[in-house]
Short mmCIF file of C-alpha atoms and ligand atoms in Angstrom, two decimals:
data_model
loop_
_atom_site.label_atom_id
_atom_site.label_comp_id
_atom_site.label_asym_id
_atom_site.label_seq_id
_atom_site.Cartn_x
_atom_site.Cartn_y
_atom_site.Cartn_z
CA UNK P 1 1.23 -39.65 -1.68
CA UNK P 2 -2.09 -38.02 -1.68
CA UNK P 3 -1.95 -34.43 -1.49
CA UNK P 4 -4.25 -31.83 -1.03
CA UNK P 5 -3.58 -28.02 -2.25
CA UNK P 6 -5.57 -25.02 -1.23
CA UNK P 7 -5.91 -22.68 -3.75
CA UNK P 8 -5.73 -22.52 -7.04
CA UNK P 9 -3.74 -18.90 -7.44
CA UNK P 10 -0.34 -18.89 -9.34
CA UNK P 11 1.16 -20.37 -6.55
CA UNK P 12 -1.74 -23.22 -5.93
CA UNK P 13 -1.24 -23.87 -9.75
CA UNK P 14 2.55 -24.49 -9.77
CA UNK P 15 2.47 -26.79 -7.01
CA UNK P 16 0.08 -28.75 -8.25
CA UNK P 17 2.02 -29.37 -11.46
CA UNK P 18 5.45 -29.74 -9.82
CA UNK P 19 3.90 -32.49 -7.22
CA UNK P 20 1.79 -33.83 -10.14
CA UNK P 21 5.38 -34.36 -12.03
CA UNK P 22 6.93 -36.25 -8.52
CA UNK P 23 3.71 -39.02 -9.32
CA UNK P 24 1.51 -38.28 -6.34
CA UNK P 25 -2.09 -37.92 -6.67
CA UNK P 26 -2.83 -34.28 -6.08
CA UNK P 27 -6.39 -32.82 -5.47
CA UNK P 28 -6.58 -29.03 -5.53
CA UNK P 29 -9.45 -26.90 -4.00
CA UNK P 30 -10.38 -23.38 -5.30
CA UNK P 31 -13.15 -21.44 -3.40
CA UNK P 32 -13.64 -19.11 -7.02
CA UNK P 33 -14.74 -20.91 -10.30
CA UNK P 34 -11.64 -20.87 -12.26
CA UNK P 35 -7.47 -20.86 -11.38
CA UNK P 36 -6.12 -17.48 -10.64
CA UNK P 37 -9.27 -15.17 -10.13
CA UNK P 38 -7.44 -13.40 -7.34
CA UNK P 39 -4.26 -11.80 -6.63
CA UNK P 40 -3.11 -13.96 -9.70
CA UNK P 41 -5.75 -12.21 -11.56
CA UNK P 42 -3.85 -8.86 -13.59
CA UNK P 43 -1.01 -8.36 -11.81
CA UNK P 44 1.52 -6.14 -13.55
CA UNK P 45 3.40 -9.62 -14.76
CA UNK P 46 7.04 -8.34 -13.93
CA UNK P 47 9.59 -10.99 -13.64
CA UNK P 48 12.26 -8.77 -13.08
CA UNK P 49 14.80 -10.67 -10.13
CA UNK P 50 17.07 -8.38 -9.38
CA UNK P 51 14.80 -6.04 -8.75
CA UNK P 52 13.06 -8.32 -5.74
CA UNK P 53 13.34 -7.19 -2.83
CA UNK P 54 11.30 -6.81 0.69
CA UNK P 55 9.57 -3.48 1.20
CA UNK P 56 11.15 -3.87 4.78
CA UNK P 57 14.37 -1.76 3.70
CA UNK P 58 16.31 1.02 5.61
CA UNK P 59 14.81 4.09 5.07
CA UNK P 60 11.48 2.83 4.05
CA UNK P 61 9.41 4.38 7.11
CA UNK P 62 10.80 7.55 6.65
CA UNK P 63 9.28 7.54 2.90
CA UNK P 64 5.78 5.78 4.15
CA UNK P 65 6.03 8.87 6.18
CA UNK P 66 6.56 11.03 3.50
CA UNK P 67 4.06 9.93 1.00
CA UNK P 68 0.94 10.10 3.41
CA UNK P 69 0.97 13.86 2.39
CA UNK P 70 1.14 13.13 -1.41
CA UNK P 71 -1.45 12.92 -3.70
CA UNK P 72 -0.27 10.28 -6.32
CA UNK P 73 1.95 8.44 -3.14
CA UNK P 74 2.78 4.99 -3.96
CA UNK P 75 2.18 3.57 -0.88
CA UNK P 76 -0.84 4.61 1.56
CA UNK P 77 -2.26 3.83 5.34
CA UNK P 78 -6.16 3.42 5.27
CA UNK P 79 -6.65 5.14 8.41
CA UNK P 80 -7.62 3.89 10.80
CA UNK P 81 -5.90 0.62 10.76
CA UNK P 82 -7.13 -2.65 12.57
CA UNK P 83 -4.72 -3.85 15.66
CA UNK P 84 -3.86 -6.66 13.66
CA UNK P 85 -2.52 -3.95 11.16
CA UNK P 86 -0.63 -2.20 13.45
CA UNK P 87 1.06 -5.58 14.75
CA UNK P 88 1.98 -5.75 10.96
CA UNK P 89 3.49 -2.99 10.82
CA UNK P 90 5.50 -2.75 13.95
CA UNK P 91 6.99 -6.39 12.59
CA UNK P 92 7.48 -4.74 9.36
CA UNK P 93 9.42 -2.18 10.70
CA UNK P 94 11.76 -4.15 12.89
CA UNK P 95 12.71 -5.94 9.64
CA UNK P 96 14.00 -2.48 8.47
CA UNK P 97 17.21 -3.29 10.18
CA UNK P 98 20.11 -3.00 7.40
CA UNK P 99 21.58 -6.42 8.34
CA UNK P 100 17.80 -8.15 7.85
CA UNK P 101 17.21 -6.08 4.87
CA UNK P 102 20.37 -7.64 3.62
CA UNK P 103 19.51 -11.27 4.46
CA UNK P 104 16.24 -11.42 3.15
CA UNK P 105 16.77 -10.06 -0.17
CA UNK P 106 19.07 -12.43 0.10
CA UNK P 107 16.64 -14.76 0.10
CA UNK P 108 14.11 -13.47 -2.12
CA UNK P 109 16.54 -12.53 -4.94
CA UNK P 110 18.03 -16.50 -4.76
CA UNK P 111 14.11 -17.77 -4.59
CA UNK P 112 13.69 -15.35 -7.61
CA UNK P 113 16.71 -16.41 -9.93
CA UNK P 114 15.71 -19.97 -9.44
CA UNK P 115 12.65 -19.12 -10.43
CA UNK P 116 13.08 -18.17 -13.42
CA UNK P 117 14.86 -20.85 -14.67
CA UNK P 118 12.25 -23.02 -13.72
CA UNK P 119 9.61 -20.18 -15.47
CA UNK P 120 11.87 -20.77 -18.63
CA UNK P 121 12.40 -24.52 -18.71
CA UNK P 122 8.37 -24.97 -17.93
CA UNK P 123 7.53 -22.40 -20.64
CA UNK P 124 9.73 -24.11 -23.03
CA UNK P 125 9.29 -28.40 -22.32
CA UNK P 126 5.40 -27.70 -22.36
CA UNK P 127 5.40 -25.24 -25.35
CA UNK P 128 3.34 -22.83 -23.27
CA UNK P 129 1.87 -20.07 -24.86
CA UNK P 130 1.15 -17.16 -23.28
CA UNK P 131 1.67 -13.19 -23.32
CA UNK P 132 5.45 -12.22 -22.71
CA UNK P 133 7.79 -9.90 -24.07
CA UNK P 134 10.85 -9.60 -23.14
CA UNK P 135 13.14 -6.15 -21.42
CA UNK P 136 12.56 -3.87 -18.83
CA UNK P 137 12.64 0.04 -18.25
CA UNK P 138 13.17 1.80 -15.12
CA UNK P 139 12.32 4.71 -15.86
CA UNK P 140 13.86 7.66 -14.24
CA UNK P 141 12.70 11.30 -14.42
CA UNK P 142 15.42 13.25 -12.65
CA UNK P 143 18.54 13.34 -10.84
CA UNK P 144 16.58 12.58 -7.58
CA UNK P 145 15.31 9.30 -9.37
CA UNK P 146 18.59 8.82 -10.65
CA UNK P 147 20.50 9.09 -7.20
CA UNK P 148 17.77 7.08 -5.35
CA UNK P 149 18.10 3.97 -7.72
CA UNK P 150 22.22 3.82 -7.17
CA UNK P 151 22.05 1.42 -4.48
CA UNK P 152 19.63 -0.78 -6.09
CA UNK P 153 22.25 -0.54 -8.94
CA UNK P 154 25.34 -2.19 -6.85
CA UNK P 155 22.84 -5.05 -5.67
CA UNK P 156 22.42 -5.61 -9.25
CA UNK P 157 26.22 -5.45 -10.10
CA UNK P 158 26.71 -8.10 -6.99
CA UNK P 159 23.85 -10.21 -7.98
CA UNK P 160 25.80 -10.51 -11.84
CA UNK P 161 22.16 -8.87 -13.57
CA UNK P 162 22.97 -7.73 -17.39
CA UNK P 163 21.65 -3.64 -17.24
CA UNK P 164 22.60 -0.66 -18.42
CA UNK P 165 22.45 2.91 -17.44
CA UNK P 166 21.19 5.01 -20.64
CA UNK P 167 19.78 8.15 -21.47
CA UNK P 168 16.69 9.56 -22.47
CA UNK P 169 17.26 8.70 -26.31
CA UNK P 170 18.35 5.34 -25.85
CA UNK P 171 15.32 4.53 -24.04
CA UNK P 172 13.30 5.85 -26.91
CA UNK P 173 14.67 4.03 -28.97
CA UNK P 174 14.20 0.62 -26.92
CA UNK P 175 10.72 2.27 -26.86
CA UNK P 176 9.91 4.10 -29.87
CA UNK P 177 6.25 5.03 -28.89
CA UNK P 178 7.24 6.92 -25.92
CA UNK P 179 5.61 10.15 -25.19
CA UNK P 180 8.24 12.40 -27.31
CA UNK P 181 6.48 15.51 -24.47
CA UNK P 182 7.70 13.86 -21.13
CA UNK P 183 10.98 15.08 -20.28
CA UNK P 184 12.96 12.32 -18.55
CA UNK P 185 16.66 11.49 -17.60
CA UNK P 186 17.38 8.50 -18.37
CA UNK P 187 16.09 4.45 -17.74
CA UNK P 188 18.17 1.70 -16.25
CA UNK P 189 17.16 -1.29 -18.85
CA UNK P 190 17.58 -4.69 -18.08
CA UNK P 191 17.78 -6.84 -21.42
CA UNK P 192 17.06 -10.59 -19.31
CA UNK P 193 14.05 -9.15 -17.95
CA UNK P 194 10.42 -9.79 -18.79
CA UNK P 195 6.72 -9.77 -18.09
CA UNK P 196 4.35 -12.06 -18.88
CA UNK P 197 0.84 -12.75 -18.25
CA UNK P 198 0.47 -14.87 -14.65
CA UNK P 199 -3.33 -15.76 -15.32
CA UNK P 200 -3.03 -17.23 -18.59
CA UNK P 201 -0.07 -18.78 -17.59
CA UNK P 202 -1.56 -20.55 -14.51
CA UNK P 203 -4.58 -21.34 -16.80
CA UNK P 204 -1.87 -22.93 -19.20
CA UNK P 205 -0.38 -24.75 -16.26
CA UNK P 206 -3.56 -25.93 -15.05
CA UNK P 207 -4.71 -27.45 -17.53
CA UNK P 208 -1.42 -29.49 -18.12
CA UNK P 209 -1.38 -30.90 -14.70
CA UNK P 210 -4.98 -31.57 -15.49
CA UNK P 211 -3.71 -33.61 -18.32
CA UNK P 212 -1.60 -35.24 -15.99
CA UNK P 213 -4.20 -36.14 -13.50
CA UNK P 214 -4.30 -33.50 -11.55
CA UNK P 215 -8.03 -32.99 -9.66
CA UNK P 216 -9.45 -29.60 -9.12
CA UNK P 217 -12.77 -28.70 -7.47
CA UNK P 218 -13.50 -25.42 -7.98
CA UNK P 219 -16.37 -23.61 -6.23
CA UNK P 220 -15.04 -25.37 -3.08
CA UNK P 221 -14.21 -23.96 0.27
CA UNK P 222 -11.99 -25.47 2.69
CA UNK P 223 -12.65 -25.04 6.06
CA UNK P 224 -9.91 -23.83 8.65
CA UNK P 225 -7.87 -26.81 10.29
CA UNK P 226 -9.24 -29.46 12.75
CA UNK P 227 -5.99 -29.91 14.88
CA UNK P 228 -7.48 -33.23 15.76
CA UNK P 229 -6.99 -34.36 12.68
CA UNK P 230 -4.59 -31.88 10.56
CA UNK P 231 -4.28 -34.13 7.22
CA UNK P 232 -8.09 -33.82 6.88
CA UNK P 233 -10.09 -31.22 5.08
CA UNK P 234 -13.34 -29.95 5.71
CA UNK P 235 -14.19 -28.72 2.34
CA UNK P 236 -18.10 -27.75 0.84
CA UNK P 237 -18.64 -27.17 -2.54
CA UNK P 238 -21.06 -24.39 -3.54
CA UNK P 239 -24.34 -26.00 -3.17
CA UNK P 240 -23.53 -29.50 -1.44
CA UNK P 241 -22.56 -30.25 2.34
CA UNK P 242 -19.72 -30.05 4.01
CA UNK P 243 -17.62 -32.98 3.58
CA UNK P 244 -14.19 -34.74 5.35
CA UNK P 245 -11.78 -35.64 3.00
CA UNK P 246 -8.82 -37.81 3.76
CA UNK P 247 -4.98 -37.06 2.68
CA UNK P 248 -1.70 -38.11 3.27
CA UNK P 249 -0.64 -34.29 3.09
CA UNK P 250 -1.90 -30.77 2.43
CA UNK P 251 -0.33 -27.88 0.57
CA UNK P 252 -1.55 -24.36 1.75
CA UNK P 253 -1.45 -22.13 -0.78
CA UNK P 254 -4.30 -19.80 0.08
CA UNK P 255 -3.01 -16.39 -0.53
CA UNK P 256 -3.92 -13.96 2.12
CA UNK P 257 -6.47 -16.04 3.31
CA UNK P 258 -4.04 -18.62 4.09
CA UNK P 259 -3.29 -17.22 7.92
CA UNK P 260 -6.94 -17.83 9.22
CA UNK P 261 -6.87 -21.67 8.05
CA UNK P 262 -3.60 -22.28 9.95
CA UNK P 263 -4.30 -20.32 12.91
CA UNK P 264 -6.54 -23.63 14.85
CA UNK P 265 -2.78 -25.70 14.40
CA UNK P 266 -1.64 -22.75 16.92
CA UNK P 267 0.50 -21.02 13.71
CA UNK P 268 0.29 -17.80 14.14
CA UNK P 269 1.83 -16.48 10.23
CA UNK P 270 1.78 -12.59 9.92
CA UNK P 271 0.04 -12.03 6.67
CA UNK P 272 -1.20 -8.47 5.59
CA UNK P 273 -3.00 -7.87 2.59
CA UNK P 274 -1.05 -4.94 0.47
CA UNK P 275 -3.61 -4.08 -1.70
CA UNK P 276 -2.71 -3.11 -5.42
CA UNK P 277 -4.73 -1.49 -8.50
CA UNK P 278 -4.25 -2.19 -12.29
CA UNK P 279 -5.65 -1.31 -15.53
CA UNK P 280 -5.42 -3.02 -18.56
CA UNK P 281 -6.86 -1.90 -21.57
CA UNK P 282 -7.19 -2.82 -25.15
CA UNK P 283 -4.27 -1.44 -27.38
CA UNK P 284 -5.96 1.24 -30.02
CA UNK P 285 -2.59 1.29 -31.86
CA UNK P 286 0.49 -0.90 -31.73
CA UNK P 287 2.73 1.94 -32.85
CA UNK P 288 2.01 3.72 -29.85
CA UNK P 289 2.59 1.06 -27.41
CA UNK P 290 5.16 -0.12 -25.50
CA UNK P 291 6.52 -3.48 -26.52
CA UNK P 292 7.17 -4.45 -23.13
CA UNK P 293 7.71 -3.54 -19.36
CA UNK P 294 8.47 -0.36 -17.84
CA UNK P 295 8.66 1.12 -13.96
CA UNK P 296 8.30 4.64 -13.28
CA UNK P 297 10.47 4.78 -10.15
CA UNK P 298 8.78 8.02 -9.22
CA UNK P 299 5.26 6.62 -9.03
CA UNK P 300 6.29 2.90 -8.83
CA UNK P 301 3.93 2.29 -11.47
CA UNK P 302 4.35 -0.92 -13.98
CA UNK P 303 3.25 -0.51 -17.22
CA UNK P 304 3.36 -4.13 -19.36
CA UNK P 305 2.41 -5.06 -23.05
CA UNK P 306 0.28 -7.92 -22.38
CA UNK P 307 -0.04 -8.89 -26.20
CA UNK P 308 -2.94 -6.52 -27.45
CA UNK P 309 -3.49 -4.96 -24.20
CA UNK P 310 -1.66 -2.55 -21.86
CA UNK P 311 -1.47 -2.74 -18.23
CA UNK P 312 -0.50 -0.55 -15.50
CA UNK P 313 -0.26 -1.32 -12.41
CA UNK P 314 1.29 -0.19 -9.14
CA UNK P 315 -0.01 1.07 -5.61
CA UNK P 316 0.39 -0.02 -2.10
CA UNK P 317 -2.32 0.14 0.25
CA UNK P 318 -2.37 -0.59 4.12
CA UNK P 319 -5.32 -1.19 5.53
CA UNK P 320 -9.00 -0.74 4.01
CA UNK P 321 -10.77 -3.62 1.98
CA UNK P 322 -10.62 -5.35 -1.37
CA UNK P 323 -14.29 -4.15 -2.28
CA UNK P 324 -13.92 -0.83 -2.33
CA UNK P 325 -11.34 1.14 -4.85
CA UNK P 326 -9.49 4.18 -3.94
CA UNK P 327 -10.36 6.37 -7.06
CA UNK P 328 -7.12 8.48 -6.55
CA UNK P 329 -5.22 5.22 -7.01
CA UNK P 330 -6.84 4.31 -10.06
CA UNK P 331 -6.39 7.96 -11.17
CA UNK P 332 -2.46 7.88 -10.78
CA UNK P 333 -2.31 4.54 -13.23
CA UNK P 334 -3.90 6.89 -16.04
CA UNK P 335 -2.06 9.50 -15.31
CA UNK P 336 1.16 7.75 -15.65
CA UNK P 337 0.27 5.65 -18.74
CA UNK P 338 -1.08 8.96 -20.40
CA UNK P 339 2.84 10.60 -19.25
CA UNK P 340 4.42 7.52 -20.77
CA UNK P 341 2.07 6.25 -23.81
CA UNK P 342 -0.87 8.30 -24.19
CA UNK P 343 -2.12 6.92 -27.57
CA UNK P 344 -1.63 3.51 -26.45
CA UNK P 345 -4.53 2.47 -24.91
CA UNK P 346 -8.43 2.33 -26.06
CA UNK P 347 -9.90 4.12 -22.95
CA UNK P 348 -12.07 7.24 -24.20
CA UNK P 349 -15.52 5.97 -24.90
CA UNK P 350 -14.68 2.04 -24.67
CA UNK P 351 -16.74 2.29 -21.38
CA UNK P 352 -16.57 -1.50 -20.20
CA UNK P 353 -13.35 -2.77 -21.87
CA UNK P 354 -10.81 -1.29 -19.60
CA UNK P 355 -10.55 -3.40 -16.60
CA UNK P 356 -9.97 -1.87 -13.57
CA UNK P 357 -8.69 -4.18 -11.20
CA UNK P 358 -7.42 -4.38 -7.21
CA UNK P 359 -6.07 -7.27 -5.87
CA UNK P 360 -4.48 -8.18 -2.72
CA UNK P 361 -0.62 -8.94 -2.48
CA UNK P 362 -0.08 -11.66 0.72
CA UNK P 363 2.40 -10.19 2.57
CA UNK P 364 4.97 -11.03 5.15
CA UNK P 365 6.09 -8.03 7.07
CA UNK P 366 10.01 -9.18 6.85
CA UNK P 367 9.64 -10.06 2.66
CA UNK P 368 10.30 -13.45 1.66
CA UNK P 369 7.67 -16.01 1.52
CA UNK P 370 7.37 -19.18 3.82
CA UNK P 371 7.40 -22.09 2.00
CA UNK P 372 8.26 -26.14 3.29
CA UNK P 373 6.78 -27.96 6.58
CA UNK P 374 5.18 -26.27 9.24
CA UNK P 375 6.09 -28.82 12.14
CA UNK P 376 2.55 -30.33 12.28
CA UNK P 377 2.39 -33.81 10.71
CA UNK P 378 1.06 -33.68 6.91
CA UNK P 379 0.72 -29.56 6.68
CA UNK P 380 2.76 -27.82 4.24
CA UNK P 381 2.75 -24.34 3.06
CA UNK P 382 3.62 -22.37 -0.13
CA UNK P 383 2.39 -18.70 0.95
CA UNK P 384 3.27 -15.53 1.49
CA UNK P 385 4.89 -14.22 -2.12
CA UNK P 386 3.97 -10.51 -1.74
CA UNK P 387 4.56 -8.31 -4.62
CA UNK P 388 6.64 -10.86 -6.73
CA UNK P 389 4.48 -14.14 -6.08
CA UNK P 390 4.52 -14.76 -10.37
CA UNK P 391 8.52 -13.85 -10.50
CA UNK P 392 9.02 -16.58 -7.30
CA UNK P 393 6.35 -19.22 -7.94
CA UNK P 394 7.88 -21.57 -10.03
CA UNK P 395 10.79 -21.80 -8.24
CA UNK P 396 9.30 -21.55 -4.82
CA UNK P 397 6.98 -25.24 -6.40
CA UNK P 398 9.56 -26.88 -7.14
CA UNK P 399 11.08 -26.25 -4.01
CA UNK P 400 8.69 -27.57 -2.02
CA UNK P 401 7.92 -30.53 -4.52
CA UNK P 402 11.89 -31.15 -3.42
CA UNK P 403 11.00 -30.92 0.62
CA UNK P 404 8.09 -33.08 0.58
CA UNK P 405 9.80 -35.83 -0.90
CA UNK P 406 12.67 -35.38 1.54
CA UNK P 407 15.34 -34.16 -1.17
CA UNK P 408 17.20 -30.69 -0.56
CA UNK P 409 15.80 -28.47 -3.08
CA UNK P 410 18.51 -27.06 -6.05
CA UNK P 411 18.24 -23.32 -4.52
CA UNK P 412 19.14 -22.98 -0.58
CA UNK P 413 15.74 -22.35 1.12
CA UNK P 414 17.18 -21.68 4.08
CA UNK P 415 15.11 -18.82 6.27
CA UNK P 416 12.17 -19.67 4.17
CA UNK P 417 10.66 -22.19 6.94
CA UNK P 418 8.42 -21.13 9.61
CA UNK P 419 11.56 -20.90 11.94
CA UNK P 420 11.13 -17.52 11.47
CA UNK P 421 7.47 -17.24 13.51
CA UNK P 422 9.25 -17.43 16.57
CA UNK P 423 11.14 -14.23 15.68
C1 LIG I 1 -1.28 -4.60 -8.25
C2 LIG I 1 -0.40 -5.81 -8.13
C3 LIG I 1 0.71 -5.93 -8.98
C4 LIG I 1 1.54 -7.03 -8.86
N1 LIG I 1 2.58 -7.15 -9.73
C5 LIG I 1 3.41 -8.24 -9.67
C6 LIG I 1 4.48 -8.37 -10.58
O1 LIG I 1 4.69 -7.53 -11.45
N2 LIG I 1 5.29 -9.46 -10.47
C7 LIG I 1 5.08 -10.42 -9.50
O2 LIG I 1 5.86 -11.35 -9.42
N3 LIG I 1 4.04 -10.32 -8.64
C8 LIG I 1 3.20 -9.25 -8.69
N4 LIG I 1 2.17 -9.13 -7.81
C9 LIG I 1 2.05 -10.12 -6.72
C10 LIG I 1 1.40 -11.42 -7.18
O3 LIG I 1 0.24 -11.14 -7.90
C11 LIG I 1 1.07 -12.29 -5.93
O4 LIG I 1 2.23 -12.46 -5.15
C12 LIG I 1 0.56 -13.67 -6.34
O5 LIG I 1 -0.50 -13.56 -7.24
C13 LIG I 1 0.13 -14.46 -5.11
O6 LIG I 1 -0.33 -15.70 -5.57
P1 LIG I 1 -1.07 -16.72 -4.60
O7 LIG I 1 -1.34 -17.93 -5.38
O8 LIG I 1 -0.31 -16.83 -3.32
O9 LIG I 1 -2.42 -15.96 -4.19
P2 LIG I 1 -3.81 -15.91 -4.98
O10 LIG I 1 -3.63 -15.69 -6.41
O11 LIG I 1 -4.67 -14.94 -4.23
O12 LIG I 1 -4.36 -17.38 -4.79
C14 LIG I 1 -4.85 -17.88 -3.57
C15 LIG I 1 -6.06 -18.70 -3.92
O13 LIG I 1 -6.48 -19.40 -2.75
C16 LIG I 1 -7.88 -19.45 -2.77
N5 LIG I 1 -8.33 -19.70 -1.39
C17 LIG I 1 -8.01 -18.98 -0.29
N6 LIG I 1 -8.59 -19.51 0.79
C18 LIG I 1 -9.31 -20.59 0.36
C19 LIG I 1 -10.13 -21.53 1.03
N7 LIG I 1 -10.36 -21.48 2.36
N8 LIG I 1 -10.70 -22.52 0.30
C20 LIG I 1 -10.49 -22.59 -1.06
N9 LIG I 1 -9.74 -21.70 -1.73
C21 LIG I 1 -9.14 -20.73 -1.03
C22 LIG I 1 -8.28 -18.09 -3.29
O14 LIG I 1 -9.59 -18.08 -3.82
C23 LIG I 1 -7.22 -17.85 -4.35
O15 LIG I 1 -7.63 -18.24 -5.64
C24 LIG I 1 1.29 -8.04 -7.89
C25 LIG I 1 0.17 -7.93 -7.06
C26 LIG I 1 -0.68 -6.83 -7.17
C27 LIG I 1 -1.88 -6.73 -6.29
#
């Protein structure tokens, strides 16, 4: 077939190579210059599945609540927020039920298991090369912490996940360069875990499904969906009229954006951006790093070797924009690496070589992403990944690679499909 993809994120990237590897002739547009300049951009890299779950979770409004009086919260509400917004989050807390909490990280945590296997097998048949290390902190700074992760633990314990609970100085010694200052409690550490760097691994990708004839047009825009005609794109590239192009199929895999494209073909999907903030700076001394990913469950801050740089990420912003940064937010990501690591990173006096980055995560208000056909001859989607679009992607490719060419897919997709508008 001849398939069209929009977007060229992580997701964008995988699907491209996974429906490049089925033999069809795929064409992928990308509004930016290069793969991945969005929310694939410097994300905090975790692929940690156990730990993926929907932010729609008992108890979760009551801590939103909470953390609007904080000052380093983890999760905020630009005020005021747009009606769209609101709709969000009145869908977002409906899906705090305990029995749809329970399905969907169903859901997510198969998606994420799957995935990565297929991150794995990918990495390793195509001898990719990319930033990775391998283990995972939680870090925990008190008995509060401590008590608040216990559930999380049994989901781990049903879900079969390798982790320990240890104390302050086995932690240290998984990470020697921690700040010997911060008193903690204890970490949970998860051996199978990892993080990796998404961009260079979708630039990686890319450029092997470019080897295998993949097309992308970059500096393209594709223009929201004639229903007349659903299998055709409008697309202009920067410079050049707009043009109708002619497929057998199309992929979207637009991010946040994704929503406004389908919206003409009368689906309404309920995408939010959650925006996010990271750092990542230059490593001034490797003895003082970490060697690989931690979460401060206080702050729900990441912090990720990402091979001579550190990142930290975390954050969760309702509402506002993607131009402008919430200084505070930026200001709890220092704060945190400086409580973990504080000779790790080259950030005195280094002026433009730490990155500050936001990006924003395309969310769903009930957590899983919506991946397979939408019911309109020819569209497809791939979209909706949230905060764990890198841990899911591969998976969630391959899975639709398996739907469009009408076999069942080897991890049950089931609730994944746009069934679930009509809820
Ligand atoms: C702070 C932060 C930390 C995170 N940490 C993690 C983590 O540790 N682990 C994890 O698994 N995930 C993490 N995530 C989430 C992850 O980054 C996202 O889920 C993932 O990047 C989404 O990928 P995507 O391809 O759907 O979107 P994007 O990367 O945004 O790609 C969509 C692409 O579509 C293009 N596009 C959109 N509309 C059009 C159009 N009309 N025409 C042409 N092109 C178009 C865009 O330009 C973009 O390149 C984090 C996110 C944030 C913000």
């Amino acid at each position: 077939m001849k398939i069209a993809i929009v977007g060229a994120g992580i997701i964008g990237v995988t699907t491209a190579y996974e429906l490049a590897a089925d033999g069809h002739e795929v064409t992928v547009f990308e509004r930016r210059g290069a793969a991945a300049e969005e929310t694939s951009f410097a994300n905090a890299g975790v692929v940690a599945p156990g730990y993926v779950t929907p932010w729609a979770a008992p108890g979760m409004p009551a801590k939103v609540a909470r953390f609007l009086f904080s000052r380093h919260a983890p999760v905020r509400l630009a005020l005021p927020l747009s009606a769209a917004e609101i709709g969000w989050m009145w869908k977002w807390w409906r899906a705090c039920k305990p029995e749809l909490y329970l399905a969907n990280r169903a859901r997510m945590q198969r998606l994420a298991f799957y995935s990565r296997a297929r991150l794995h097998k990918l990495t390793e048949d195509l001898e990719l090369e990319y930033d990775r290390s391998t283990g995972y902190l939680v870090m925990l700074r008190t008995d509060k912490d401590r008590r608040m992760v216990q559930p999380g633990l049994q989901v781990l314990r049903d879900a079969g996940v390798k982790f320990a609970e240890i104390d302050a100085a086995a932690a240290r010694a998984i990470e020697p360069a921690m700040n010997p200052d911060t008193n903690f409690l204890g970490a949970i550490h998860l051996p199978e875990d990892e993080v990796g760097n998404c961009r260079q691994f979708a630039l990686l990708l890319k450029t092997v499904a470019q080897g295998m004839g993949v097309n992308f047009e970059f500096n393209t825009t594709v223009a929201a969906f004639d229903p007349a005609s659903p299998a055709a794109l409008d697309v202009t590239q920067l410079g050049h009229a707009q043009q109708r192009r002619e497929f057998n199929a199309v992929v979207v895999c637009g991010g946040v954006d994704s929503a406004a494209l389908l919206r003409p073909l009368g689906l309404r999907v309920p995408l939010a951006p959650v925006y996010g903030y990271s750092i990542s700076a230059p490593i001034r001394e490797p003895l003082n790093a970490p060697r690989a990913g931690l979460m401060d469950e206080r702050y729900k801050v990441a912090i990720s070797r990402m091979g001579n740089r550190v990142r930290v990420a975390g954050s969760a912003e309702i509402g506002g924009s993607l131009d402008t940064k919430r200084p505070s937010a930026i200001q709890t990501l220092y704060k945190v690496l400086h409580d973990w690591f504080p000779g790790a990173a080259q950030i005195a006096n280094t002026g433009a070589s730490v990155q500050e980055w936001k990006g924003a995560r395309p969310m769903l208000p009930d957590g899983p992403p919506m991946i397979g056909a939408t019911g309109i001859p020819g569209v497809w989607i791939n979209l909706g990944h949230g905060s764990t679009g890198w841990a899911m992607s591969c998976g969630s490719a391959r899975a639709v690679a398996d739907l469009m060419a009408g076999r069942a897919p080897e991890v049950d997709v089931s609730g994944l499909g746009v069934e679930r508008l009509a809820g």
